[in-house]
Coordinates of C-alpha atoms and ligand atoms in Angstrom, one line a residue:
Chain F
M1 CA 259.9 -43.9 -17.4
R2 CA 260.8 -45.5 -14.0
I3 CA 264.2 -45.2 -12.5
A4 CA 265.5 -46.4 -9.1
G5 CA 268.8 -46.1 -7.2
R6 CA 270.7 -45.2 -4.1
A7 CA 270.4 -41.5 -3.2
W8 CA 273.1 -38.9 -2.6
V9 CA 271.8 -35.7 -1.2
V10 CA 273.5 -32.3 -1.8
G11 CA 272.2 -28.8 -0.8
D12 CA 271.0 -25.6 -2.5
D13 CA 272.9 -23.6 -5.2
I14 CA 275.0 -26.4 -6.6
N15 CA 276.2 -24.5 -9.7
T16 CA 278.1 -25.5 -12.8
D17 CA 281.4 -24.1 -11.6
L18 CA 281.1 -26.8 -8.8
L19 CA 279.8 -29.5 -11.1
Y20 CA 282.3 -28.8 -13.9
P21 CA 285.2 -26.7 -12.6
A22 CA 287.3 -24.7 -15.2
T23 CA 290.1 -27.3 -14.6
C24 CA 288.0 -29.7 -16.7
F25 CA 288.6 -27.7 -19.8
R26 CA 292.3 -28.6 -19.5
L27 CA 291.8 -32.3 -18.9
P28 CA 291.1 -35.2 -21.3
P29 CA 287.4 -35.9 -21.5
A30 CA 287.8 -39.3 -19.6
E31 CA 289.3 -37.5 -16.6
R32 CA 286.9 -34.6 -16.2
R33 CA 284.3 -36.5 -14.1
W34 CA 286.7 -36.8 -11.1
Q35 CA 286.5 -33.0 -10.7
T36 CA 282.8 -33.1 -10.0
L37 CA 282.0 -31.2 -6.7
S38 CA 285.7 -31.4 -5.8
A39 CA 285.6 -27.9 -4.3
N40 CA 282.7 -28.4 -1.9
R41 CA 282.7 -32.2 -1.5
P42 CA 286.2 -33.5 -2.1
G43 CA 286.4 -37.2 -2.7
W44 CA 282.7 -37.6 -3.5
A45 CA 283.2 -38.4 -7.2
R46 CA 285.2 -41.5 -6.3
E47 CA 282.4 -42.8 -4.1
V48 CA 279.6 -42.6 -6.7
R49 CA 278.6 -46.0 -8.1
P50 CA 276.9 -46.5 -11.4
G51 CA 273.1 -46.4 -11.0
D52 CA 273.2 -43.9 -8.1
V53 CA 270.7 -41.0 -7.9
L54 CA 271.6 -37.4 -7.1
V55 CA 269.1 -35.4 -5.0
A56 CA 269.7 -31.7 -4.7
G57 CA 268.1 -28.5 -3.3
S58 CA 267.1 -25.3 -5.1
N59 CA 268.7 -23.6 -8.1
F60 CA 270.4 -26.8 -9.1
G61 CA 272.7 -26.4 -12.1
M62 CA 272.7 -22.6 -11.9
G63 CA 275.5 -21.1 -14.1
S64 CA 277.1 -21.6 -17.5
S65 CA 276.4 -23.7 -20.5
R66 CA 279.5 -25.9 -19.9
P67 CA 278.6 -29.6 -20.3
A68 CA 278.2 -30.1 -16.5
A69 CA 275.6 -32.8 -17.0
D70 CA 278.3 -34.9 -18.7
N71 CA 280.3 -35.2 -15.5
L72 CA 277.3 -36.6 -13.6
R73 CA 276.4 -38.9 -16.5
D74 CA 280.0 -40.1 -16.8
L75 CA 280.1 -40.9 -13.1
G76 CA 277.2 -43.2 -13.6
I77 CA 274.5 -41.0 -12.0
R78 CA 271.3 -42.3 -13.4
L79 CA 268.9 -39.6 -12.3
V80 CA 268.9 -36.1 -10.9
V81 CA 266.0 -34.9 -8.7
A82 CA 266.0 -31.4 -7.3
D83 CA 263.8 -28.9 -5.6
S84 CA 264.3 -26.5 -8.5
I85 CA 266.5 -26.7 -11.6
N86 CA 268.1 -24.1 -13.7
G87 CA 266.5 -24.0 -17.2
L88 CA 269.8 -24.2 -19.1
F89 CA 271.0 -27.2 -17.0
F90 CA 267.7 -28.9 -17.4
R91 CA 268.0 -28.6 -21.2
T92 CA 271.6 -29.8 -21.2
A93 CA 270.7 -32.8 -19.0
I94 CA 267.9 -33.8 -21.4
N95 CA 270.1 -33.3 -24.4
T96 CA 272.9 -35.3 -22.9
G97 CA 270.5 -38.2 -22.0
L98 CA 270.6 -37.7 -18.2
P99 CA 267.1 -38.1 -16.7
I100 CA 266.1 -35.1 -14.6
L101 CA 263.1 -34.3 -12.5
E102 CA 261.9 -31.3 -10.5
V103 CA 260.2 -32.1 -7.2
P104 CA 259.8 -29.2 -4.8
G105 CA 260.8 -30.2 -1.3
V106 CA 262.6 -33.4 -2.3
S107 CA 266.0 -32.4 -0.8
R108 CA 264.5 -32.3 2.7
S109 CA 262.6 -35.5 2.3
V110 CA 265.3 -37.9 1.2
R111 CA 267.9 -39.5 3.5
E112 CA 271.3 -40.0 1.9
G113 CA 271.9 -43.7 1.2
S114 CA 268.1 -44.5 0.9
R115 CA 266.7 -46.2 -2.1
L116 CA 264.7 -43.8 -4.3
E117 CA 262.3 -44.6 -7.1
A118 CA 260.9 -42.1 -9.6
D119 CA 258.6 -42.0 -12.6
L120 CA 259.7 -39.2 -14.9
T121 CA 256.5 -38.8 -17.0
E122 CA 254.2 -39.1 -14.0
G123 CA 256.5 -36.8 -12.0
W124 CA 256.6 -38.6 -8.6
V125 CA 259.4 -39.8 -6.3
R126 CA 259.0 -42.5 -3.6
T127 CA 261.5 -43.1 -0.8
D128 CA 261.3 -44.5 2.7
G129 CA 257.6 -45.1 2.3
R130 CA 256.7 -41.5 1.3
E131 CA 255.7 -40.2 -2.1
L132 CA 256.2 -36.7 -3.4
Q133 CA 254.7 -35.2 -6.5
G134 CA 256.8 -33.0 -8.8
R135 CA 256.6 -31.6 -12.4
P136 CA 256.0 -34.5 -14.8
L137 CA 258.4 -34.5 -17.8
P138 CA 256.4 -33.5 -20.9
P139 CA 256.2 -36.2 -23.6
F140 CA 258.1 -34.0 -26.0
L141 CA 261.2 -34.1 -23.7
A142 CA 260.7 -37.7 -22.6
R143 CA 261.1 -38.6 -26.2
I144 CA 264.5 -37.0 -26.4
L145 CA 265.6 -39.0 -23.4
E146 CA 264.1 -42.2 -24.9
D147 CA 266.2 -41.5 -28.1
G148 CA 269.3 -41.4 -25.9
G149 CA 269.8 -37.6 -26.0
V150 CA 269.9 -35.1 -28.8
L151 CA 273.0 -36.4 -30.6
A152 CA 271.5 -39.9 -31.0
R153 CA 268.3 -38.3 -32.3
L154 CA 270.2 -36.1 -34.8
A155 CA 272.1 -39.2 -35.9
K156 CA 268.9 -41.2 -36.3
Q157 CA 267.5 -38.3 -38.4
G158 CA 270.5 -38.4 -40.6
Y159 CA 271.9 -34.9 -39.7
I160 CA 275.2 -36.2 -38.2
D161 CA 277.2 -39.4 -38.0
Chain C
M1 CA 239.1 -12.3 -26.6
S2 CA 242.3 -14.4 -26.3
R3 CA 244.2 -14.5 -23.1
P4 CA 246.4 -11.4 -22.6
Q5 CA 250.1 -12.3 -22.7
T6 CA 253.4 -11.2 -21.3
Q7 CA 256.1 -9.9 -23.6
I8 CA 257.9 -13.2 -23.7
E9 CA 254.7 -15.3 -24.1
K10 CA 253.9 -13.2 -27.1
I11 CA 257.3 -13.5 -28.7
L12 CA 257.3 -17.3 -28.2
S13 CA 253.7 -17.5 -29.6
H14 CA 254.7 -15.6 -32.7
H15 CA 257.5 -18.0 -33.4
S16 CA 255.7 -21.2 -32.7
T17 CA 256.1 -23.7 -35.5
E18 CA 252.9 -25.6 -34.6
A19 CA 250.4 -22.7 -34.2
P20 CA 252.0 -19.3 -34.9
G21 CA 250.1 -16.6 -33.0
R22 CA 248.2 -19.0 -30.7
P23 CA 248.6 -17.8 -27.1
V24 CA 251.0 -19.8 -25.0
E25 CA 251.0 -20.2 -21.2
P26 CA 253.2 -21.5 -18.4
E27 CA 254.1 -25.2 -18.6
D28 CA 253.5 -25.3 -22.4
I29 CA 256.4 -26.6 -24.5
V30 CA 256.7 -24.4 -27.6
E31 CA 258.8 -25.4 -30.6
V32 CA 260.0 -22.2 -32.3
E33 CA 261.9 -21.0 -35.3
V34 CA 265.2 -19.4 -34.3
D35 CA 265.9 -16.0 -35.9
R36 CA 269.6 -15.8 -35.2
L37 CA 272.2 -18.1 -33.8
V38 CA 275.6 -17.4 -32.3
L39 CA 278.4 -19.9 -32.1
L40 CA 281.5 -19.4 -30.0
D41 CA 285.2 -20.3 -30.0
M42 CA 284.3 -22.8 -27.2
A43 CA 282.8 -25.0 -29.9
A44 CA 286.4 -26.1 -30.5
T45 CA 286.6 -27.6 -27.0
H46 CA 283.4 -29.7 -27.4
P47 CA 284.3 -33.2 -28.5
E48 CA 280.6 -33.9 -29.3
F49 CA 280.6 -31.1 -31.8
M50 CA 284.1 -31.6 -33.3
G51 CA 283.4 -35.3 -33.6
H52 CA 279.9 -35.2 -35.0
L53 CA 279.8 -32.2 -37.3
P54 CA 276.5 -31.7 -39.1
H55 CA 276.6 -32.8 -42.8
R56 CA 274.9 -29.5 -43.7
I57 CA 273.4 -26.6 -41.8
Q58 CA 270.3 -24.5 -42.0
H59 CA 270.4 -20.7 -42.8
P60 CA 274.1 -19.8 -42.7
E61 CA 273.0 -16.2 -43.2
R62 CA 271.4 -16.2 -39.7
I63 CA 274.5 -17.4 -38.0
A64 CA 277.4 -15.5 -36.4
W65 CA 280.6 -17.1 -35.1
V66 CA 282.3 -15.2 -32.3
F67 CA 285.7 -16.0 -30.9
D68 CA 285.6 -14.5 -27.4
H69 CA 286.2 -16.8 -24.5
L70 CA 289.9 -17.8 -25.0
V71 CA 291.4 -15.3 -27.3
P72 CA 294.1 -15.0 -28.4
P73 CA 294.3 -18.7 -27.9
P74 CA 296.5 -19.6 -24.8
T75 CA 297.1 -23.3 -25.8
I76 CA 298.2 -25.2 -28.9
E77 CA 295.0 -27.2 -28.9
L78 CA 292.9 -24.1 -29.0
A79 CA 294.9 -22.4 -31.7
T80 CA 294.5 -25.6 -33.8
G81 CA 290.8 -25.7 -32.9
L82 CA 290.2 -22.1 -34.0
A83 CA 291.8 -22.8 -37.4
K84 CA 289.4 -25.7 -37.8
L85 CA 286.4 -23.4 -36.9
R86 CA 287.5 -20.9 -39.5
E87 CA 287.6 -23.7 -42.1
L88 CA 284.2 -24.9 -41.0
A89 CA 282.7 -21.4 -41.3
R90 CA 284.0 -21.2 -44.9
R91 CA 282.7 -24.6 -45.7
W92 CA 279.2 -23.9 -44.3
G93 CA 279.0 -20.4 -45.8
I94 CA 278.9 -18.5 -42.5
R95 CA 280.2 -15.1 -43.3
E96 CA 279.8 -13.3 -40.0
V97 CA 283.0 -14.5 -38.3
F98 CA 284.3 -12.2 -35.6
D99 CA 287.8 -13.4 -35.4
V100 CA 290.5 -12.6 -32.8
G101 CA 290.9 -8.8 -32.5
R102 CA 287.9 -8.0 -34.7
G103 CA 285.0 -8.6 -32.3
G104 CA 284.7 -9.0 -28.6
I105 CA 282.5 -10.8 -26.2
S106 CA 279.5 -12.2 -28.0
H107 CA 276.6 -10.6 -26.1
P108 CA 277.6 -6.9 -26.2
L109 CA 279.1 -7.5 -29.7
M110 CA 275.9 -8.9 -31.2
A111 CA 274.0 -5.8 -29.8
E112 CA 276.7 -3.5 -31.1
R113 CA 276.4 -5.0 -34.6
G114 CA 272.6 -4.9 -34.9
W115 CA 272.2 -8.7 -34.4
V116 CA 270.0 -8.1 -31.4
R117 CA 266.5 -7.0 -32.5
P118 CA 263.3 -6.6 -30.5
G119 CA 260.7 -9.3 -30.9
E120 CA 263.2 -11.8 -32.3
I121 CA 264.6 -15.1 -30.9
L122 CA 268.3 -15.2 -30.5
A123 CA 270.1 -18.4 -29.5
N124 CA 273.7 -18.9 -28.4
T125 CA 275.4 -21.6 -26.5
D126 CA 276.3 -19.2 -23.7
S127 CA 274.2 -18.7 -20.5
H128 CA 274.3 -14.9 -20.6
T129 CA 272.4 -14.6 -23.9
C130 CA 269.6 -13.2 -21.8
A131 CA 271.6 -10.0 -22.3
A132 CA 269.6 -9.5 -25.5
G133 CA 266.5 -8.7 -23.5
A134 CA 267.9 -5.2 -22.9
L135 CA 266.6 -4.5 -26.4
G136 CA 263.4 -6.5 -26.1
C137 CA 264.9 -9.5 -27.9
A138 CA 264.2 -13.0 -26.5
G139 CA 267.8 -14.2 -26.1
R140 CA 268.6 -17.5 -24.5
G141 CA 271.7 -19.6 -23.9
V142 CA 270.9 -23.2 -24.9
G143 CA 274.2 -25.1 -24.7
M144 CA 276.4 -26.7 -27.3
L145 CA 274.1 -29.8 -27.9
E146 CA 271.1 -27.6 -28.5
V147 CA 273.0 -25.4 -30.8
M148 CA 274.0 -28.5 -32.9
S149 CA 270.3 -29.3 -33.1
I150 CA 269.5 -25.7 -34.2
L151 CA 272.3 -25.9 -36.8
C152 CA 270.6 -29.0 -38.2
T153 CA 266.9 -28.1 -37.9
G154 CA 266.7 -24.3 -37.6
K155 CA 264.4 -24.9 -34.6
T156 CA 264.5 -25.2 -30.8
W157 CA 262.0 -25.5 -27.9
F158 CA 261.2 -23.7 -24.7
R159 CA 259.3 -24.7 -21.7
V160 CA 257.2 -21.6 -21.0
G161 CA 257.8 -20.3 -17.4
G162 CA 255.8 -18.0 -15.3
T163 CA 256.8 -14.3 -15.6
V164 CA 257.8 -11.9 -12.8
R165 CA 257.4 -8.2 -13.3
A166 CA 259.9 -5.8 -11.9
R167 CA 258.4 -2.3 -11.6
L168 CA 261.0 0.4 -11.5
E169 CA 260.4 3.9 -10.0
G170 CA 262.6 6.9 -10.1
K171 CA 266.3 7.4 -11.1
L172 CA 269.6 5.8 -10.1
P173 CA 271.5 8.3 -7.9
R174 CA 275.1 9.3 -8.5
G175 CA 277.6 6.5 -7.9
V176 CA 275.0 3.8 -8.3
Y177 CA 274.8 1.8 -11.5
G178 CA 273.1 -1.1 -13.3
K179 CA 275.0 -3.7 -11.4
D180 CA 273.8 -2.2 -8.1
L181 CA 270.2 -2.2 -9.4
F182 CA 270.5 -5.9 -10.3
L183 CA 272.1 -6.8 -7.0
A184 CA 269.3 -5.0 -5.2
L185 CA 266.8 -7.3 -6.9
A186 CA 268.9 -10.5 -6.4
G187 CA 269.5 -9.6 -2.8
T188 CA 265.9 -8.8 -2.0
Y189 CA 263.9 -11.2 -4.1
G190 CA 266.3 -14.1 -4.7
G191 CA 266.3 -16.7 -7.6
I192 CA 263.6 -17.5 -10.1
P193 CA 264.8 -20.7 -11.8
G194 CA 262.8 -21.4 -14.9
K195 CA 260.8 -18.1 -14.8
N196 CA 261.0 -14.9 -16.8
L197 CA 261.7 -11.4 -15.7
E198 CA 260.1 -8.4 -17.4
F199 CA 260.9 -4.8 -16.6
Q200 CA 258.2 -2.1 -16.6
G201 CA 257.4 1.1 -14.8
P202 CA 258.4 4.8 -15.1
G203 CA 262.0 4.1 -14.0
V204 CA 262.8 2.1 -17.2
A205 CA 262.8 5.2 -19.4
H206 CA 265.7 6.7 -17.3
L207 CA 268.0 3.7 -17.8
A208 CA 270.5 4.1 -20.6
I209 CA 270.9 1.0 -22.9
P210 CA 274.2 -0.1 -21.4
T211 CA 272.6 0.0 -17.9
R212 CA 269.8 -2.2 -19.2
Q213 CA 272.3 -4.5 -20.7
V214 CA 274.1 -5.0 -17.4
V215 CA 270.7 -5.8 -15.7
A216 CA 269.5 -8.2 -18.5
T217 CA 272.9 -10.0 -18.7
M218 CA 273.0 -10.6 -14.9
G219 CA 269.5 -12.1 -15.1
A220 CA 271.3 -15.4 -15.6
E221 CA 272.4 -15.2 -12.0
I222 CA 268.9 -15.4 -10.6
G223 CA 268.2 -18.3 -13.0
A224 CA 265.9 -16.4 -15.2
E225 CA 265.0 -18.0 -18.5
F226 CA 264.4 -14.7 -20.3
V227 CA 264.9 -11.1 -19.1
L228 CA 263.1 -8.5 -21.2
F229 CA 262.9 -4.7 -21.2
P230 CA 260.2 -3.1 -23.3
P231 CA 261.2 -2.0 -26.8
D232 CA 260.7 1.7 -26.0
D233 CA 262.0 4.7 -28.0
R234 CA 265.4 4.5 -26.5
A235 CA 265.8 0.8 -27.4
L236 CA 264.4 1.3 -30.9
E237 CA 266.7 4.2 -31.5
Y238 CA 269.7 2.1 -30.5
V239 CA 268.7 -0.8 -32.8
R240 CA 267.8 1.4 -35.8
A241 CA 271.2 3.0 -35.7
R242 CA 272.7 -0.5 -36.2
V243 CA 270.6 -2.4 -38.7
P244 CA 270.7 -1.8 -42.4
A245 CA 268.2 0.7 -43.7
G246 CA 265.1 -0.8 -45.1
E247 CA 265.0 -3.8 -42.7
T248 CA 261.8 -3.7 -40.7
L249 CA 261.8 -4.3 -36.9
R250 CA 259.0 -6.3 -35.2
P251 CA 259.0 -5.1 -31.6
V252 CA 256.6 -6.9 -29.2
E253 CA 255.2 -5.4 -26.0
A254 CA 253.3 -7.1 -23.2
D255 CA 249.5 -6.9 -23.2
P256 CA 248.4 -4.4 -20.6
E257 CA 246.2 -7.0 -18.8
A258 CA 248.9 -9.7 -18.9
H259 CA 249.1 -12.0 -15.9
Y260 CA 252.3 -11.8 -13.8
E261 CA 253.1 -14.4 -11.2
Q262 CA 254.9 -12.0 -8.9
E263 CA 255.5 -8.2 -8.7
W264 CA 258.9 -6.9 -7.7
P265 CA 258.6 -3.1 -7.0
L266 CA 261.9 -1.3 -6.8
A267 CA 262.5 2.4 -6.1
L268 CA 265.8 3.5 -7.7
D269 CA 266.5 6.8 -5.8
P270 CA 267.3 5.2 -2.4
L271 CA 269.7 2.6 -3.8
V272 CA 273.3 2.5 -2.6
P273 CA 276.4 0.7 -4.0
L274 CA 276.1 -3.0 -3.3
V275 CA 278.3 -6.1 -3.2
A276 CA 277.4 -9.8 -3.5
E277 CA 279.5 -11.8 -1.0
P278 CA 281.4 -14.9 -2.2
G279 CA 279.6 -18.0 -3.3
R280 CA 276.3 -16.9 -4.8
V281 CA 274.5 -13.8 -5.9
T282 CA 270.9 -14.4 -4.7
R283 CA 270.1 -13.2 -1.1
N284 CA 273.8 -12.6 -0.5
V285 CA 274.1 -8.9 -1.0
K286 CA 275.2 -6.1 1.3
P287 CA 275.9 -2.3 1.0
V288 CA 279.6 -1.8 0.2
Q289 CA 280.0 0.4 3.2
E290 CA 279.2 -2.6 5.5
L291 CA 282.1 -4.5 4.1
S292 CA 284.8 -1.8 4.0
H293 CA 287.0 -4.0 6.3
V294 CA 287.5 -6.6 3.5
A295 CA 291.1 -6.2 2.1
I296 CA 291.5 -7.2 -1.6
Q297 CA 294.5 -8.2 -3.7
R298 CA 292.8 -8.5 -7.1
A299 CA 290.4 -6.2 -8.9
V300 CA 288.8 -7.0 -12.2
V301 CA 286.6 -4.9 -14.5
G302 CA 285.1 -6.5 -17.5
S303 CA 282.9 -9.3 -18.9
C304 CA 279.8 -9.3 -21.1
A305 CA 278.0 -7.4 -18.3
N306 CA 280.4 -4.6 -17.3
G307 CA 283.1 -4.0 -19.9
T308 CA 281.2 -1.2 -21.6
L309 CA 282.5 2.3 -22.5
E310 CA 280.4 3.6 -19.5
D311 CA 282.3 1.2 -17.2
L312 CA 285.7 2.2 -18.5
E313 CA 284.7 5.9 -18.1
Q314 CA 283.6 5.2 -14.5
V315 CA 286.9 3.5 -13.8
S316 CA 289.0 6.3 -15.4
T317 CA 287.1 9.0 -13.6
I318 CA 288.0 7.3 -10.3
L319 CA 291.6 6.5 -11.2
A320 CA 292.4 10.0 -12.7
G321 CA 295.2 11.5 -10.6
R322 CA 295.3 8.4 -8.3
K323 CA 297.3 5.1 -8.2
V324 CA 296.2 1.6 -7.8
H325 CA 297.1 0.4 -4.3
P326 CA 300.5 -1.3 -4.2
D327 CA 299.0 -4.5 -2.8
V328 CA 296.3 -4.8 -5.6
V329 CA 296.5 -6.0 -9.2
L330 CA 293.8 -4.3 -11.3
T331 CA 292.8 -5.8 -14.7
V332 CA 290.5 -4.0 -17.0
T333 CA 288.9 -5.7 -20.0
P334 CA 286.9 -3.8 -22.6
N335 CA 284.0 -6.0 -23.9
T336 CA 284.5 -5.3 -27.6
S337 CA 287.2 -4.1 -29.9
A338 CA 285.1 -1.1 -30.7
V339 CA 284.8 -0.2 -27.0
F340 CA 288.6 -0.6 -26.7
A341 CA 289.2 1.8 -29.6
E342 CA 286.7 4.4 -28.3
A343 CA 288.0 4.2 -24.7
S344 CA 291.5 4.6 -26.2
R345 CA 290.5 7.7 -28.2
L346 CA 288.8 9.2 -25.1
G347 CA 292.0 8.6 -23.0
H348 CA 290.3 6.2 -20.5
L349 CA 292.8 3.5 -21.2
E350 CA 295.8 5.8 -20.8
T351 CA 294.4 6.9 -17.4
I352 CA 294.0 3.3 -16.3
V353 CA 297.5 2.3 -17.4
R354 CA 299.1 5.4 -15.8
A355 CA 297.4 4.5 -12.5
G356 CA 299.0 1.1 -12.6
G357 CA 296.1 -0.9 -14.0
L358 CA 296.5 -3.6 -16.8
V359 CA 294.3 -3.3 -19.9
T360 CA 293.7 -6.5 -21.8
N361 CA 292.2 -7.2 -25.2
A362 CA 288.4 -7.8 -25.4
T363 CA 287.8 -11.3 -24.2
C364 CA 286.0 -13.3 -21.5
G365 CA 289.4 -13.9 -20.0
A366 CA 289.5 -13.8 -16.2
C367 CA 285.7 -13.8 -15.9
F368 CA 285.5 -17.6 -16.1
G369 CA 289.0 -18.4 -14.9
G370 CA 290.0 -19.1 -18.4
H371 CA 293.2 -17.0 -18.9
L372 CA 294.6 -13.4 -18.5
G373 CA 294.8 -13.5 -14.7
V374 CA 293.2 -16.4 -12.9
L375 CA 293.0 -16.2 -9.1
G376 CA 295.4 -18.0 -6.8
D377 CA 294.8 -19.8 -3.5
G378 CA 293.7 -17.4 -0.8
E379 CA 293.4 -14.3 -3.0
V380 CA 290.5 -12.0 -2.4
C381 CA 289.0 -10.4 -5.6
V382 CA 286.5 -7.7 -6.2
T383 CA 285.1 -7.9 -9.7
S384 CA 282.5 -6.4 -11.9
T385 CA 282.2 -9.6 -14.0
T386 CA 279.2 -11.9 -13.7
R387 CA 279.8 -14.7 -11.1
N388 CA 281.2 -15.0 -7.6
F389 CA 280.9 -18.8 -7.4
Q390 CA 283.5 -20.8 -5.6
G391 CA 286.3 -21.6 -8.1
R392 CA 284.8 -19.4 -10.8
M393 CA 287.8 -17.3 -11.5
G394 CA 290.6 -19.8 -10.7
S395 CA 291.4 -21.3 -7.4
S396 CA 288.5 -22.7 -5.3
Q397 CA 290.4 -21.2 -2.4
A398 CA 290.0 -17.7 -3.7
R399 CA 287.1 -15.4 -2.5
I400 CA 285.1 -13.3 -5.1
Y401 CA 283.1 -10.2 -4.3
L402 CA 280.8 -9.0 -7.1
A403 CA 280.2 -5.2 -7.6
S404 CA 279.9 -2.3 -10.0
S405 CA 283.0 -1.2 -12.0
A406 CA 283.1 2.0 -10.0
T407 CA 283.2 0.0 -6.7
V408 CA 285.9 -2.2 -8.2
A409 CA 288.0 0.9 -9.2
A410 CA 287.5 2.6 -5.8
S411 CA 288.5 -0.6 -4.0
A412 CA 291.6 -1.0 -6.3
V413 CA 292.7 2.5 -5.1
T414 CA 292.2 2.0 -1.4
G415 CA 293.0 -1.8 -1.1
H416 CA 289.8 -2.7 0.6
L417 CA 286.1 -2.7 -0.5
T418 CA 285.2 0.9 -0.9
D419 CA 282.0 2.8 -1.7
P420 CA 282.8 4.7 -5.0
R421 CA 280.9 7.7 -3.8
E422 CA 283.7 8.4 -1.3
L423 CA 286.1 8.9 -4.2
L424 CA 283.7 10.5 -6.6
S425 CA 282.8 13.3 -4.2
E426 CA 286.5 14.2 -3.8
A427 CA 287.3 13.5 -7.4
P428 CA 290.6 15.3 -8.0
Ligands
LIG1 S1 282.3 -12.5 -20.1 FE1 282.1 -14.1 -18.5 S2 279.9 -14.4 -18.3 FE2 280.2 -13.2 -20.1 S3 280.1 -14.7 -21.8 FE3 282.3 -14.4 -21.2 S4 282.7 -16.0 -19.6 FE4 280.5 -15.8 -19.8

């Protein structure tokens, strides 16, 4: 699975309270995305263009089970790459259909605004003529993404409409 | 001989759908049967769930539905949503519904009701499900979408992470509690996203179950997948007192030769009361005494980690014969209805209220900025809940310090961050 796009770079410890602040619970679903990173990077959500890639530091997605990956997906973020990723966020991203890849050291190797290309199942990232190797996405999880997330899969299997 | 395994590797291997009993190792993806599943009131706030309900579900007898985050419901939408969830539970044949006033916060509640059992796999939407590891149960928060998948299929998957071993020596001194133990680890060793944490060593035997529960619950804050204590006599005694007679337990221990990625030694005797400063828990911890200049306006005791009877007792011991500082609002939230009742019988709640504290019903409440006292712009809070992230408890302009319930109570009395040992030694 190959994905390419323009990179945004954020630091370490971007948690779900920053990605999906509690105010989201009180907003209609279509408006929640604009709250993404509003506490630490006000205005950012409005600058994201569909197809952009988010590059982050360590412990990305630390925190609660709230649907934080939805906000990134709804902003049009096509791929998340981070030095290290919280296990629950990783699962939620896959289930939500948001491609995600763990590549140690990536946050210090990518310049904001650069074009970045990645291959999920091979696990590499290329940017500015450099290549970094991360943890390839196992086929079991790549299939959930290919199905379009877990809801699409459950619908295909006849469990839900 | 097959590869020796850690406690979590063994539990996952036993539950594998593909090759039950075949050893697993880091980087494997294991598909497993789920023994027990917990749904929350938050399900009502998920459009994906409410809009795509499963036609039928697997194993309703293995499912509990707990209303805990926003109870009693503060909005019309939520009140309407809860009514729908009750109706769904009836339709699906889910009998274990812990409704408003009859339950509490899911993690301590499930342990209290015998739903947390060693060697089993427990799934819940919520990230602090690792709390179950206090009793040797592989508990994991998996999010709403995964819970929908489990409802439909009865199964889930885990990517096996490497395991870290914390070796505890000695005993916690007076005035130092489970929260301090956890903060010592998080401050010293930092985060372990995707990895597991197993506790061993002679110090474990000295830790009461509620203390282990605090530590296991807080494991989410270092990004641990699973946090496991061994199913020792103390744990088994706690569980046996809560499961129906005749039901067998299947505790699992680590193999003696198991491979651990890292060793975290920790001596308990020299520990002092600690605080995590605002923003994050990992590598952001200091002794309370170094921060005594920090004035506070809000103090919160509660959450799945620190709303136990022991916490309420610590608070009432410190507040007895004293008053909450006039500049401070203290909120105390017991974590289950049973804890509320027992703390009431023992007089702890009366002590807290007479000192000027507010006691709420058992709910998540302020812990996630949901209701019952969110933080305003510029307020400084010391809390024994689980997270100190920016914006976590309300305003993104508030500052949150994380500590033990005793530290919160002592700080509520003085109006600034205070080492509880200062008030315990001169307890009136
Ligand atoms: S008490 Fe806080 S941390 Fe625990 S389940 Fe509720 S919101 Fe989550």
